[in-house]
């Protein structure tokens, strides 16, 4: 999921499903647009095909001269396949996926200004618009998004005698110790395995005043704050056995979430769909902002992690006007809210995120929307991020291994990021 946030891709939001869907059968016609989009569903019943079939049908009814063909690809494949299409001179007119900046850096994308009405371009939530921009130009149009909050099993908390939600790392440690004493399998699930370690790591880094980039937008992967963060995690959580039987570097998000839904996890960082799944299973769960480091100043509130997926439009086929009409249609509140609601994600625009005028954003999702408004996203506008995030996913969990050296691991990641940046420049 978010794959959208990214079970098998760099950024995705929902669990990927391999398969394709389409609307229209005459790709190649001058009056046909081609969209390659990630599949957000995990079964045929939840496939994105139903949404795109309806939207493209309604669009063509309103614009009889333009048809739209939609090809759905699994999250595991879409970045690679779209890149292959572009290199082969067969770029789609549009793509919906987890990254955009490498295409923008190569001058292959239309900007939002070239596609959308002024009202539509100004309607994106600010953190998303910033992450979708290279320089001051918006190329990655945010489609759906999510933010991350700390989930805790209220029943397990009460059984362990923990009366209040943790607000600091000290509170979190105390709660984890109490949960362990009551026999909870994973007092705190810490998924730093290769599936989505880049999200979990960033959550912890931000809560200690660090992060992936400095205020100027330059990578700061091996900053003092980040090194201190992983040393603390290892010393205070992993070594005392508060993160469960699976080493964090081997625990993937999907497995951590599955354990949470089985009632085996006291705390885990999650996003809206997990909250809905847990409550549907009868688990009493609460979601709160990530506890902050005791080293932060009083009243200092670090941003939460936000994740988004991106719509982009390619110049190759020269269909700017037709693409603009379709995107203005897709980004109407009713359509964006419909898609987001299907997968318990957040719409990317100000108007669609309002309740109930935007289509009825679930009340349970309101706290995630609040967090998203002040969130920090991955540095997706850096063309090297795809490579850097993959390095983080494969490496950063080892910083908390029994023999792991946080400084060495983070400096190794930073060195590879420097190499990736030089290759892209």
mmCIF file of C-alpha atoms in Angstrom:
data_model
loop_
_atom_site.group_PDB
_atom_site.id
_atom_site.type_symbol
_atom_site.label_atom_id
_atom_site.label_comp_id
_atom_site.label_asym_id
_atom_site.label_seq_id
_atom_site.Cartn_x
_atom_site.Cartn_y
_atom_site.Cartn_z
ATOM 1 C CA UNK A 1 0.000 0.000 0.000
ATOM 2 C CA UNK A 2 0.900 3.822 0.487
ATOM 3 C CA UNK A 3 0.724 0.694 -1.805
ATOM 4 C CA UNK A 4 0.180 3.962 -2.216
ATOM 5 C CA UNK A 5 2.607 4.592 1.290
ATOM 6 C CA UNK A 6 4.815 0.588 -0.485
ATOM 7 C CA UNK A 7 4.950 -3.077 -0.141
ATOM 8 C CA UNK A 8 6.973 -3.655 -3.219
ATOM 9 C CA UNK A 9 7.876 -0.277 -4.611
ATOM 10 C CA UNK A 10 9.792 2.752 -3.518
ATOM 11 C CA UNK A 11 6.888 4.778 -2.191
ATOM 12 C CA UNK A 12 3.555 3.012 -2.861
ATOM 13 C CA UNK A 13 0.308 3.242 -0.776
ATOM 14 C CA UNK A 14 -1.482 -0.269 -0.981
ATOM 15 C CA UNK A 15 -0.548 -3.935 -1.282
ATOM 16 C CA UNK A 16 0.226 -4.477 -4.964
ATOM 17 C CA UNK A 17 -1.777 -6.697 -7.282
ATOM 18 C CA UNK A 18 -0.434 -7.783 -10.610
ATOM 19 C CA UNK A 19 -2.876 -7.328 -13.447
ATOM 20 C CA UNK A 20 -4.168 -4.828 -15.938
ATOM 21 C CA UNK A 21 -7.365 -3.001 -16.611
ATOM 22 C CA UNK A 22 -8.293 -0.722 -19.455
ATOM 23 C CA UNK A 23 -10.881 1.674 -20.699
ATOM 24 C CA UNK A 24 -11.015 1.952 -24.457
ATOM 25 C CA UNK A 25 -9.307 -0.342 -26.926
ATOM 26 C CA UNK A 26 -7.855 1.951 -29.565
ATOM 27 C CA UNK A 27 -4.539 3.062 -28.087
ATOM 28 C CA UNK A 28 -2.549 4.817 -30.747
ATOM 29 C CA UNK A 29 -5.506 6.776 -32.118
ATOM 30 C CA UNK A 30 -4.889 10.492 -32.136
ATOM 31 C CA UNK A 31 -7.992 10.935 -29.984
ATOM 32 C CA UNK A 32 -6.912 8.395 -27.355
ATOM 33 C CA UNK A 33 -4.926 9.156 -24.218
ATOM 34 C CA UNK A 34 -2.897 6.443 -22.515
ATOM 35 C CA UNK A 35 -2.558 6.321 -18.733
ATOM 36 C CA UNK A 36 -0.348 3.789 -16.972
ATOM 37 C CA UNK A 37 -1.391 3.584 -13.330
ATOM 38 C CA UNK A 38 -0.418 1.593 -10.272
ATOM 39 C CA UNK A 39 -2.897 -0.993 -9.042
ATOM 40 C CA UNK A 40 -4.078 -0.084 -5.562
ATOM 41 C CA UNK A 41 -6.291 -3.074 -4.894
ATOM 42 C CA UNK A 42 -5.247 -6.434 -3.496
ATOM 43 C CA UNK A 43 -8.083 -8.533 -4.976
ATOM 44 C CA UNK A 44 -10.205 -8.410 -8.113
ATOM 45 C CA UNK A 45 -13.004 -6.961 -5.982
ATOM 46 C CA UNK A 46 -10.851 -4.060 -4.808
ATOM 47 C CA UNK A 47 -9.014 -3.471 -8.094
ATOM 48 C CA UNK A 48 -8.632 0.111 -9.273
ATOM 49 C CA UNK A 49 -10.117 -0.959 -12.614
ATOM 50 C CA UNK A 50 -13.679 -0.199 -11.483
ATOM 51 C CA UNK A 51 -12.745 3.392 -10.648
ATOM 52 C CA UNK A 52 -10.886 4.054 -13.883
ATOM 53 C CA UNK A 53 -13.584 2.423 -15.998
ATOM 54 C CA UNK A 54 -16.206 4.740 -14.529
ATOM 55 C CA UNK A 55 -14.076 7.900 -14.669
ATOM 56 C CA UNK A 56 -12.937 7.367 -18.246
ATOM 57 C CA UNK A 57 -16.472 6.548 -19.367
ATOM 58 C CA UNK A 58 -17.835 9.698 -17.732
ATOM 59 C CA UNK A 59 -14.987 11.782 -19.160
ATOM 60 C CA UNK A 60 -15.522 10.573 -22.712
ATOM 61 C CA UNK A 61 -19.269 11.208 -22.381
ATOM 62 C CA UNK A 62 -18.442 14.810 -21.506
ATOM 63 C CA UNK A 63 -15.638 15.020 -24.103
ATOM 64 C CA UNK A 64 -16.766 12.827 -27.025
ATOM 65 C CA UNK A 65 -13.610 13.387 -29.054
ATOM 66 C CA UNK A 66 -11.229 11.984 -26.396
ATOM 67 C CA UNK A 67 -10.994 8.396 -25.190
ATOM 68 C CA UNK A 68 -8.720 7.163 -22.425
ATOM 69 C CA UNK A 69 -6.999 3.808 -22.177
ATOM 70 C CA UNK A 70 -5.817 2.789 -18.714
ATOM 71 C CA UNK A 71 -3.207 0.113 -18.106
ATOM 72 C CA UNK A 72 -2.812 -1.075 -14.523
ATOM 73 C CA UNK A 73 0.543 -2.394 -13.330
ATOM 74 C CA UNK A 74 1.587 -3.754 -9.924
ATOM 75 C CA UNK A 75 3.615 -1.489 -7.677
ATOM 76 C CA UNK A 76 6.560 -3.839 -7.977
ATOM 77 C CA UNK A 77 6.790 -3.235 -11.720
ATOM 78 C CA UNK A 78 5.427 0.181 -12.581
ATOM 79 C CA UNK A 79 8.504 2.376 -12.032
ATOM 80 C CA UNK A 80 10.662 0.045 -14.113
ATOM 81 C CA UNK A 81 8.050 -0.440 -16.852
ATOM 82 C CA UNK A 82 7.297 3.262 -17.299
ATOM 83 C CA UNK A 83 11.021 4.009 -17.464
ATOM 84 C CA UNK A 84 11.381 1.329 -20.129
ATOM 85 C CA UNK A 85 8.487 2.795 -22.138
ATOM 86 C CA UNK A 86 9.994 6.279 -22.005
ATOM 87 C CA UNK A 87 13.443 5.095 -23.061
ATOM 88 C CA UNK A 88 11.897 3.126 -25.949
ATOM 89 C CA UNK A 89 10.174 6.260 -27.256
ATOM 90 C CA UNK A 90 6.770 4.913 -26.278
ATOM 91 C CA UNK A 91 5.970 7.069 -23.249
ATOM 92 C CA UNK A 92 2.394 7.000 -21.986
ATOM 93 C CA UNK A 93 0.579 10.323 -21.972
ATOM 94 C CA UNK A 94 0.227 10.040 -18.192
ATOM 95 C CA UNK A 95 1.472 7.862 -15.359
ATOM 96 C CA UNK A 96 0.376 7.444 -11.748
ATOM 97 C CA UNK A 97 3.177 6.011 -9.632
ATOM 98 C CA UNK A 98 5.574 6.638 -6.774
ATOM 99 C CA UNK A 99 8.252 8.824 -8.375
ATOM 100 C CA UNK A 100 8.467 11.588 -10.936
ATOM 101 C CA UNK A 101 11.614 13.674 -10.442
ATOM 102 C CA UNK A 102 13.929 11.705 -12.717
ATOM 103 C CA UNK A 103 11.570 12.368 -15.654
ATOM 104 C CA UNK A 104 11.236 16.027 -14.651
ATOM 105 C CA UNK A 105 15.014 16.406 -14.510
ATOM 106 C CA UNK A 106 15.226 15.074 -18.066
ATOM 107 C CA UNK A 107 12.686 17.649 -19.288
ATOM 108 C CA UNK A 108 10.142 15.006 -20.251
ATOM 109 C CA UNK A 109 7.145 16.242 -18.238
ATOM 110 C CA UNK A 110 4.577 18.984 -18.644
ATOM 111 C CA UNK A 111 4.319 21.286 -15.645
ATOM 112 C CA UNK A 112 1.065 21.732 -13.756
ATOM 113 C CA UNK A 113 0.891 25.281 -15.115
ATOM 114 C CA UNK A 114 0.790 23.872 -18.647
ATOM 115 C CA UNK A 115 -1.995 21.421 -17.818
ATOM 116 C CA UNK A 116 -4.371 22.614 -15.124
ATOM 117 C CA UNK A 117 -6.580 25.582 -14.517
ATOM 118 C CA UNK A 118 -5.213 28.114 -12.025
ATOM 119 C CA UNK A 119 -7.846 27.026 -9.497
ATOM 120 C CA UNK A 120 -6.921 23.357 -9.797
ATOM 121 C CA UNK A 121 -3.191 24.012 -9.531
ATOM 122 C CA UNK A 122 -3.657 26.109 -6.388
ATOM 123 C CA UNK A 123 -5.879 23.461 -4.770
ATOM 124 C CA UNK A 124 -3.182 20.961 -3.750
ATOM 125 C CA UNK A 125 -2.337 20.658 -0.049
ATOM 126 C CA UNK A 126 0.808 22.682 0.547
ATOM 127 C CA UNK A 127 3.227 19.960 1.767
ATOM 128 C CA UNK A 128 2.269 17.814 -1.219
ATOM 129 C CA UNK A 129 2.663 20.661 -3.700
ATOM 130 C CA UNK A 130 6.125 21.399 -2.303
ATOM 131 C CA UNK A 131 7.195 17.763 -2.601
ATOM 132 C CA UNK A 132 5.854 17.652 -6.157
ATOM 133 C CA UNK A 133 7.905 20.658 -7.241
ATOM 134 C CA UNK A 134 11.387 20.872 -8.701
ATOM 135 C CA UNK A 135 12.594 24.367 -8.005
ATOM 136 C CA UNK A 136 9.362 26.346 -8.015
ATOM 137 C CA UNK A 137 7.716 24.330 -10.772
ATOM 138 C CA UNK A 138 5.117 21.645 -10.020
ATOM 139 C CA UNK A 139 5.671 18.517 -12.122
ATOM 140 C CA UNK A 140 4.471 15.730 -9.837
ATOM 141 C CA UNK A 141 0.740 16.214 -9.287
ATOM 142 C CA UNK A 142 -0.093 14.638 -5.906
ATOM 143 C CA UNK A 143 -2.999 12.214 -6.245
ATOM 144 C CA UNK A 144 -3.590 10.447 -2.935
ATOM 145 C CA UNK A 145 -1.594 10.660 0.244
ATOM 146 C CA UNK A 146 -1.208 9.390 3.775
ATOM 147 C CA UNK A 147 0.529 10.275 7.001
ATOM 148 C CA UNK A 148 1.912 8.113 9.773
ATOM 149 C CA UNK A 149 0.869 7.984 13.410
ATOM 150 C CA UNK A 150 1.775 5.700 16.296
ATOM 151 C CA UNK A 151 -0.908 3.047 16.841
ATOM 152 C CA UNK A 152 -1.327 1.311 20.167
ATOM 153 C CA UNK A 153 -3.562 -1.549 21.232
ATOM 154 C CA UNK A 154 -5.631 -0.014 23.991
ATOM 155 C CA UNK A 155 -6.625 -3.374 25.477
ATOM 156 C CA UNK A 156 -2.993 -4.456 25.799
ATOM 157 C CA UNK A 157 -2.109 -1.082 27.283
ATOM 158 C CA UNK A 158 -4.781 -1.389 29.957
ATOM 159 C CA UNK A 159 -3.762 -4.966 30.771
ATOM 160 C CA UNK A 160 -0.188 -3.747 31.210
ATOM 161 C CA UNK A 161 -1.312 -0.877 33.428
ATOM 162 C CA UNK A 162 -0.329 1.837 30.964
ATOM 163 C CA UNK A 163 -2.903 4.572 31.452
ATOM 164 C CA UNK A 164 -1.875 7.225 28.947
ATOM 165 C CA UNK A 165 -0.527 7.436 25.423
ATOM 166 C CA UNK A 166 3.254 7.932 25.222
ATOM 167 C CA UNK A 167 4.382 11.445 24.363
ATOM 168 C CA UNK A 168 8.149 11.100 24.729
ATOM 169 C CA UNK A 169 10.696 8.392 24.034
ATOM 170 C CA UNK A 170 10.919 7.796 27.792
ATOM 171 C CA UNK A 171 7.155 7.232 27.916
ATOM 172 C CA UNK A 172 7.399 4.867 24.970
ATOM 173 C CA UNK A 173 10.168 2.857 26.613
ATOM 174 C CA UNK A 174 8.244 2.599 29.859
ATOM 175 C CA UNK A 175 5.126 1.411 28.018
ATOM 176 C CA UNK A 176 7.143 -1.163 26.042
ATOM 177 C CA UNK A 177 8.676 -2.541 29.257
ATOM 178 C CA UNK A 178 5.236 -2.875 30.843
ATOM 179 C CA UNK A 179 3.905 -4.649 27.748
ATOM 180 C CA UNK A 180 6.853 -7.059 27.724
ATOM 181 C CA UNK A 181 6.293 -7.912 31.383
ATOM 182 C CA UNK A 182 2.715 -8.891 30.455
ATOM 183 C CA UNK A 183 3.988 -11.221 27.765
ATOM 184 C CA UNK A 184 3.135 -9.156 24.687
ATOM 185 C CA UNK A 185 5.065 -10.676 21.775
ATOM 186 C CA UNK A 186 6.002 -7.369 20.143
ATOM 187 C CA UNK A 187 5.824 -4.544 22.716
ATOM 188 C CA UNK A 188 6.929 -2.214 19.903
ATOM 189 C CA UNK A 189 7.039 -3.558 16.357
ATOM 190 C CA UNK A 190 9.958 -1.902 14.553
ATOM 191 C CA UNK A 191 9.795 -2.759 10.827
ATOM 192 C CA UNK A 192 13.232 -1.791 9.539
ATOM 193 C CA UNK A 193 13.255 -4.620 7.013
ATOM 194 C CA UNK A 194 13.759 -3.926 3.311
ATOM 195 C CA UNK A 195 10.073 -3.509 2.461
ATOM 196 C CA UNK A 196 9.653 -0.006 3.836
ATOM 197 C CA UNK A 197 12.483 0.787 6.218
ATOM 198 C CA UNK A 198 12.851 4.242 4.692
ATOM 199 C CA UNK A 199 9.472 5.243 6.172
ATOM 200 C CA UNK A 200 10.081 3.810 9.651
ATOM 201 C CA UNK A 201 13.558 5.314 9.800
ATOM 202 C CA UNK A 202 12.350 8.769 8.816
ATOM 203 C CA UNK A 203 9.625 8.685 11.485
ATOM 204 C CA UNK A 204 12.231 8.115 14.188
ATOM 205 C CA UNK A 205 14.725 10.591 12.767
ATOM 206 C CA UNK A 206 12.168 13.409 12.621
ATOM 207 C CA UNK A 207 11.136 12.741 16.209
ATOM 208 C CA UNK A 208 14.700 13.537 17.259
ATOM 209 C CA UNK A 209 15.085 16.692 15.168
ATOM 210 C CA UNK A 210 16.802 14.914 12.273
ATOM 211 C CA UNK A 211 15.593 13.648 8.912
ATOM 212 C CA UNK A 212 16.845 12.881 5.438
ATOM 213 C CA UNK A 213 17.513 16.448 4.303
ATOM 214 C CA UNK A 214 18.519 19.755 5.856
ATOM 215 C CA UNK A 215 16.651 23.047 5.564
ATOM 216 C CA UNK A 216 18.345 23.716 2.223
ATOM 217 C CA UNK A 217 17.135 20.428 0.772
ATOM 218 C CA UNK A 218 20.546 18.743 0.830
ATOM 219 C CA UNK A 219 20.860 15.184 2.125
ATOM 220 C CA UNK A 220 21.819 14.952 5.793
ATOM 221 C CA UNK A 221 21.613 11.181 6.131
ATOM 222 C CA UNK A 222 24.492 10.780 8.581
ATOM 223 C CA UNK A 223 23.763 13.812 10.763
ATOM 224 C CA UNK A 224 24.581 13.723 14.464
ATOM 225 C CA UNK A 225 20.868 13.593 15.285
ATOM 226 C CA UNK A 226 20.274 10.591 13.026
ATOM 227 C CA UNK A 227 23.253 8.695 14.411
ATOM 228 C CA UNK A 228 22.061 9.417 17.962
ATOM 229 C CA UNK A 229 18.568 8.228 17.037
ATOM 230 C CA UNK A 230 19.684 4.772 15.926
ATOM 231 C CA UNK A 231 22.087 4.383 18.810
ATOM 232 C CA UNK A 232 19.199 5.110 21.182
ATOM 233 C CA UNK A 233 16.888 2.669 19.413
ATOM 234 C CA UNK A 234 19.495 -0.080 19.637
ATOM 235 C CA UNK A 235 20.441 0.577 23.277
ATOM 236 C CA UNK A 236 17.007 1.332 24.724
ATOM 237 C CA UNK A 237 14.632 -0.781 22.646
ATOM 238 C CA UNK A 238 16.328 -3.539 20.656
ATOM 239 C CA UNK A 239 18.970 -4.759 23.116
ATOM 240 C CA UNK A 240 16.474 -4.949 26.051
ATOM 241 C CA UNK A 241 14.188 -7.095 23.869
ATOM 242 C CA UNK A 242 11.357 -4.565 23.565
ATOM 243 C CA UNK A 243 10.954 -4.963 19.774
ATOM 244 C CA UNK A 244 9.939 -8.628 19.683
ATOM 245 C CA UNK A 245 11.490 -11.881 18.464
ATOM 246 C CA UNK A 246 12.205 -10.794 14.883
ATOM 247 C CA UNK A 247 15.279 -8.580 14.425
ATOM 248 C CA UNK A 248 14.106 -5.157 13.170
ATOM 249 C CA UNK A 249 16.347 -5.432 10.086
ATOM 250 C CA UNK A 250 14.377 -8.556 9.114
ATOM 251 C CA UNK A 251 10.883 -7.347 10.051
ATOM 252 C CA UNK A 252 8.886 -6.028 7.103
ATOM 253 C CA UNK A 253 5.948 -3.686 7.438
ATOM 254 C CA UNK A 254 3.412 -6.198 6.123
ATOM 255 C CA UNK A 255 4.469 -8.733 8.776
ATOM 256 C CA UNK A 256 4.387 -6.118 11.535
ATOM 257 C CA UNK A 257 0.905 -5.051 10.494
ATOM 258 C CA UNK A 258 -0.313 -8.660 10.312
ATOM 259 C CA UNK A 259 0.972 -9.244 13.844
ATOM 260 C CA UNK A 260 -0.794 -6.090 15.007
ATOM 261 C CA UNK A 261 -4.054 -7.379 13.528
ATOM 262 C CA UNK A 262 -3.541 -10.656 15.419
ATOM 263 C CA UNK A 263 -3.292 -8.719 18.683
ATOM 264 C CA UNK A 264 0.414 -9.537 19.147
ATOM 265 C CA UNK A 265 1.734 -5.964 18.930
ATOM 266 C CA UNK A 266 1.466 -3.256 21.532
ATOM 267 C CA UNK A 267 2.663 -0.330 19.372
ATOM 268 C CA UNK A 268 3.486 0.208 15.708
ATOM 269 C CA UNK A 269 3.658 3.161 13.328
ATOM 270 C CA UNK A 270 0.812 2.938 10.831
ATOM 271 C CA UNK A 271 -1.515 4.689 8.412
ATOM 272 C CA UNK A 272 -5.297 4.965 7.905
ATOM 273 C CA UNK A 273 -6.072 1.617 6.282
ATOM 274 C CA UNK A 274 -4.474 -0.300 9.175
ATOM 275 C CA UNK A 275 -6.649 1.616 11.616
ATOM 276 C CA UNK A 276 -9.763 0.607 9.680
ATOM 277 C CA UNK A 277 -8.657 -3.026 9.449
ATOM 278 C CA UNK A 278 -7.894 -3.225 13.158
ATOM 279 C CA UNK A 279 -11.218 -1.752 14.193
ATOM 280 C CA UNK A 280 -13.024 -4.058 11.761
ATOM 281 C CA UNK A 281 -11.419 -6.988 13.612
ATOM 282 C CA UNK A 282 -12.631 -5.634 16.933
ATOM 283 C CA UNK A 283 -9.244 -4.393 18.119
ATOM 284 C CA UNK A 284 -9.478 -1.291 20.263
ATOM 285 C CA UNK A 285 -6.781 0.871 18.776
ATOM 286 C CA UNK A 286 -5.766 4.493 19.227
ATOM 287 C CA UNK A 287 -3.552 6.606 16.988
ATOM 288 C CA UNK A 288 -1.378 9.425 18.332
ATOM 289 C CA UNK A 289 1.530 11.540 17.073
ATOM 290 C CA UNK A 290 4.913 9.854 17.235
ATOM 291 C CA UNK A 291 6.507 10.380 20.685
ATOM 292 C CA UNK A 292 9.400 12.826 20.605
ATOM 293 C CA UNK A 293 12.937 12.527 21.855
ATOM 294 C CA UNK A 294 13.570 13.731 25.385
ATOM 295 C CA UNK A 295 16.388 15.806 23.912
ATOM 296 C CA UNK A 296 14.034 18.104 22.005
ATOM 297 C CA UNK A 297 13.196 21.451 23.492
ATOM 298 C CA UNK A 298 9.971 21.889 25.418
ATOM 299 C CA UNK A 299 7.106 22.497 23.059
ATOM 300 C CA UNK A 300 9.106 21.565 19.956
ATOM 301 C CA UNK A 301 6.825 19.567 17.661
ATOM 302 C CA UNK A 302 8.573 17.799 14.791
ATOM 303 C CA UNK A 303 6.671 17.020 11.602
ATOM 304 C CA UNK A 304 5.136 13.633 10.965
ATOM 305 C CA UNK A 305 5.964 11.589 7.882
ATOM 306 C CA UNK A 306 3.767 12.128 4.848
ATOM 307 C CA UNK A 307 3.656 9.937 1.739
ATOM 308 C CA UNK A 308 2.070 10.650 -1.638
ATOM 309 C CA UNK A 309 1.729 9.115 -5.075
ATOM 310 C CA UNK A 310 2.179 11.213 -8.172
ATOM 311 C CA UNK A 311 0.375 11.822 -11.438
ATOM 312 C CA UNK A 312 2.619 13.054 -14.242
ATOM 313 C CA UNK A 313 2.112 13.952 -17.893
ATOM 314 C CA UNK A 314 4.669 13.251 -20.609
ATOM 315 C CA UNK A 315 5.435 15.656 -23.435
ATOM 316 C CA UNK A 316 6.459 12.954 -25.895
ATOM 317 C CA UNK A 317 3.118 12.597 -27.668
ATOM 318 C CA UNK A 318 2.264 16.305 -27.646
ATOM 319 C CA UNK A 319 -1.249 15.943 -26.232
ATOM 320 C CA UNK A 320 -1.058 18.739 -23.685
ATOM 321 C CA UNK A 321 -4.569 20.089 -24.236
ATOM 322 C CA UNK A 322 -6.273 16.677 -24.078
ATOM 323 C CA UNK A 323 -4.264 15.643 -21.019
ATOM 324 C CA UNK A 324 -5.173 18.891 -19.274
ATOM 325 C CA UNK A 325 -8.872 18.310 -19.870
ATOM 326 C CA UNK A 326 -8.664 14.784 -18.475
ATOM 327 C CA UNK A 327 -6.678 15.777 -15.385
ATOM 328 C CA UNK A 328 -9.022 18.663 -14.604
ATOM 329 C CA UNK A 329 -11.802 16.067 -14.734
ATOM 330 C CA UNK A 330 -10.015 13.443 -12.613
ATOM 331 C CA UNK A 331 -9.123 15.998 -9.951
ATOM 332 C CA UNK A 332 -12.744 17.004 -9.391
ATOM 333 C CA UNK A 333 -13.630 16.541 -5.722
ATOM 334 C CA UNK A 334 -16.092 13.703 -6.321
ATOM 335 C CA UNK A 335 -13.594 11.639 -8.300
ATOM 336 C CA UNK A 336 -10.585 12.204 -6.060
ATOM 337 C CA UNK A 337 -12.637 11.557 -2.928
ATOM 338 C CA UNK A 338 -14.091 8.410 -4.461
ATOM 339 C CA UNK A 339 -10.644 6.978 -5.176
ATOM 340 C CA UNK A 340 -9.180 7.944 -1.799
ATOM 341 C CA UNK A 341 -12.191 6.551 0.031
ATOM 342 C CA UNK A 342 -11.890 3.183 -1.634
ATOM 343 C CA UNK A 343 -8.454 2.653 -0.089
ATOM 344 C CA UNK A 344 -8.717 4.714 3.122
ATOM 345 C CA UNK A 345 -6.216 7.214 1.802
ATOM 346 C CA UNK A 346 -6.320 10.997 1.860
ATOM 347 C CA UNK A 347 -7.222 13.114 -1.184
ATOM 348 C CA UNK A 348 -4.495 15.532 -2.214
ATOM 349 C CA UNK A 349 -6.541 18.710 -2.580
ATOM 350 C CA UNK A 350 -7.903 21.223 -0.117
ATOM 351 C CA UNK A 351 -11.485 21.019 -1.337
ATOM 352 C CA UNK A 352 -11.673 17.226 -1.625
ATOM 353 C CA UNK A 353 -10.333 16.798 1.892
ATOM 354 C CA UNK A 354 -13.106 18.806 3.461
ATOM 355 C CA UNK A 355 -15.929 16.963 5.190
ATOM 356 C CA UNK A 356 -18.570 16.439 3.992
ATOM 357 C CA UNK A 357 -18.352 18.683 0.910
ATOM 358 C CA UNK A 358 -15.362 16.809 -0.449
ATOM 359 C CA UNK A 359 -17.252 13.540 -0.550
ATOM 360 C CA UNK A 360 -17.339 12.573 3.105
ATOM 361 C CA UNK A 361 -13.816 11.997 4.427
ATOM 362 C CA UNK A 362 -14.090 9.317 7.103
ATOM 363 C CA UNK A 363 -14.011 10.801 10.583
ATOM 364 C CA UNK A 364 -11.345 8.286 11.569
ATOM 365 C CA UNK A 365 -9.131 9.755 8.869
ATOM 366 C CA UNK A 366 -9.377 13.341 10.076
ATOM 367 C CA UNK A 367 -6.407 13.003 12.443
ATOM 368 C CA UNK A 368 -4.273 11.734 9.570
ATOM 369 C CA UNK A 369 -5.322 14.706 7.466
ATOM 370 C CA UNK A 370 -4.383 17.055 10.304
ATOM 371 C CA UNK A 371 -0.980 15.385 10.502
ATOM 372 C CA UNK A 372 -0.569 15.550 6.721
ATOM 373 C CA UNK A 373 -1.061 19.328 6.668
ATOM 374 C CA UNK A 374 2.147 19.723 8.642
ATOM 375 C CA UNK A 375 3.953 16.648 7.346
ATOM 376 C CA UNK A 376 7.379 16.263 5.835
ATOM 377 C CA UNK A 377 7.585 14.055 2.760
ATOM 378 C CA UNK A 378 10.472 12.096 1.355
ATOM 379 C CA UNK A 379 12.813 14.207 -0.822
ATOM 380 C CA UNK A 380 11.081 12.833 -3.923
ATOM 381 C CA UNK A 381 11.928 15.966 -5.917
ATOM 382 C CA UNK A 382 15.587 14.910 -5.923
ATOM 383 C CA UNK A 383 16.219 12.719 -8.991
ATOM 384 C CA UNK A 384 18.571 10.494 -6.967
ATOM 385 C CA UNK A 385 15.906 9.659 -4.364
ATOM 386 C CA UNK A 386 14.814 6.415 -6.052
ATOM 387 C CA UNK A 387 18.346 5.068 -5.678
ATOM 388 C CA UNK A 388 18.884 6.570 -2.231
ATOM 389 C CA UNK A 389 15.627 5.211 -0.821
ATOM 390 C CA UNK A 390 16.478 1.730 -2.082
ATOM 391 C CA UNK A 391 19.841 1.956 -0.306
ATOM 392 C CA UNK A 392 18.137 3.063 2.904
ATOM 393 C CA UNK A 393 15.626 0.219 2.724
ATOM 394 C CA UNK A 394 18.319 -2.421 2.319
ATOM 395 C CA UNK A 395 20.805 -1.010 4.828
ATOM 396 C CA UNK A 396 19.437 1.104 7.633
ATOM 397 C CA UNK A 397 17.997 -1.730 9.720
ATOM 398 C CA UNK A 398 21.527 -3.020 10.270
ATOM 399 C CA UNK A 399 22.257 0.068 12.360
ATOM 400 C CA UNK A 400 20.366 -1.613 15.219
ATOM 401 C CA UNK A 401 21.669 -5.168 14.715
ATOM 402 C CA UNK A 402 23.548 -6.661 17.700
ATOM 403 C CA UNK A 403 26.876 -5.887 16.059
ATOM 404 C CA UNK A 404 25.582 -2.868 14.172
ATOM 405 C CA UNK A 405 27.378 0.463 14.195
ATOM 406 C CA UNK A 406 24.913 3.277 13.538
ATOM 407 C CA UNK A 407 27.597 5.754 12.518
ATOM 408 C CA UNK A 408 29.189 3.358 10.025
ATOM 409 C CA UNK A 409 25.853 2.316 8.531
ATOM 410 C CA UNK A 410 24.574 5.870 8.097
ATOM 411 C CA UNK A 411 27.859 7.138 6.702
ATOM 412 C CA UNK A 412 27.790 4.247 4.217
ATOM 413 C CA UNK A 413 24.291 5.240 3.099
ATOM 414 C CA UNK A 414 25.371 8.879 2.797
ATOM 415 C CA UNK A 415 28.352 7.899 0.645
ATOM 416 C CA UNK A 416 26.133 5.949 -1.735
ATOM 417 C CA UNK A 417 23.711 8.871 -1.861
ATOM 418 C CA UNK A 418 26.595 11.108 -2.891
ATOM 419 C CA UNK A 419 27.494 8.703 -5.693
ATOM 420 C CA UNK A 420 23.885 8.553 -6.860
ATOM 421 C CA UNK A 421 23.662 12.344 -6.914
ATOM 422 C CA UNK A 422 26.799 12.661 -9.009
ATOM 423 C CA UNK A 423 25.496 10.120 -11.517
ATOM 424 C CA UNK A 424 22.229 12.048 -11.903
ATOM 425 C CA UNK A 425 23.908 15.439 -12.279
#
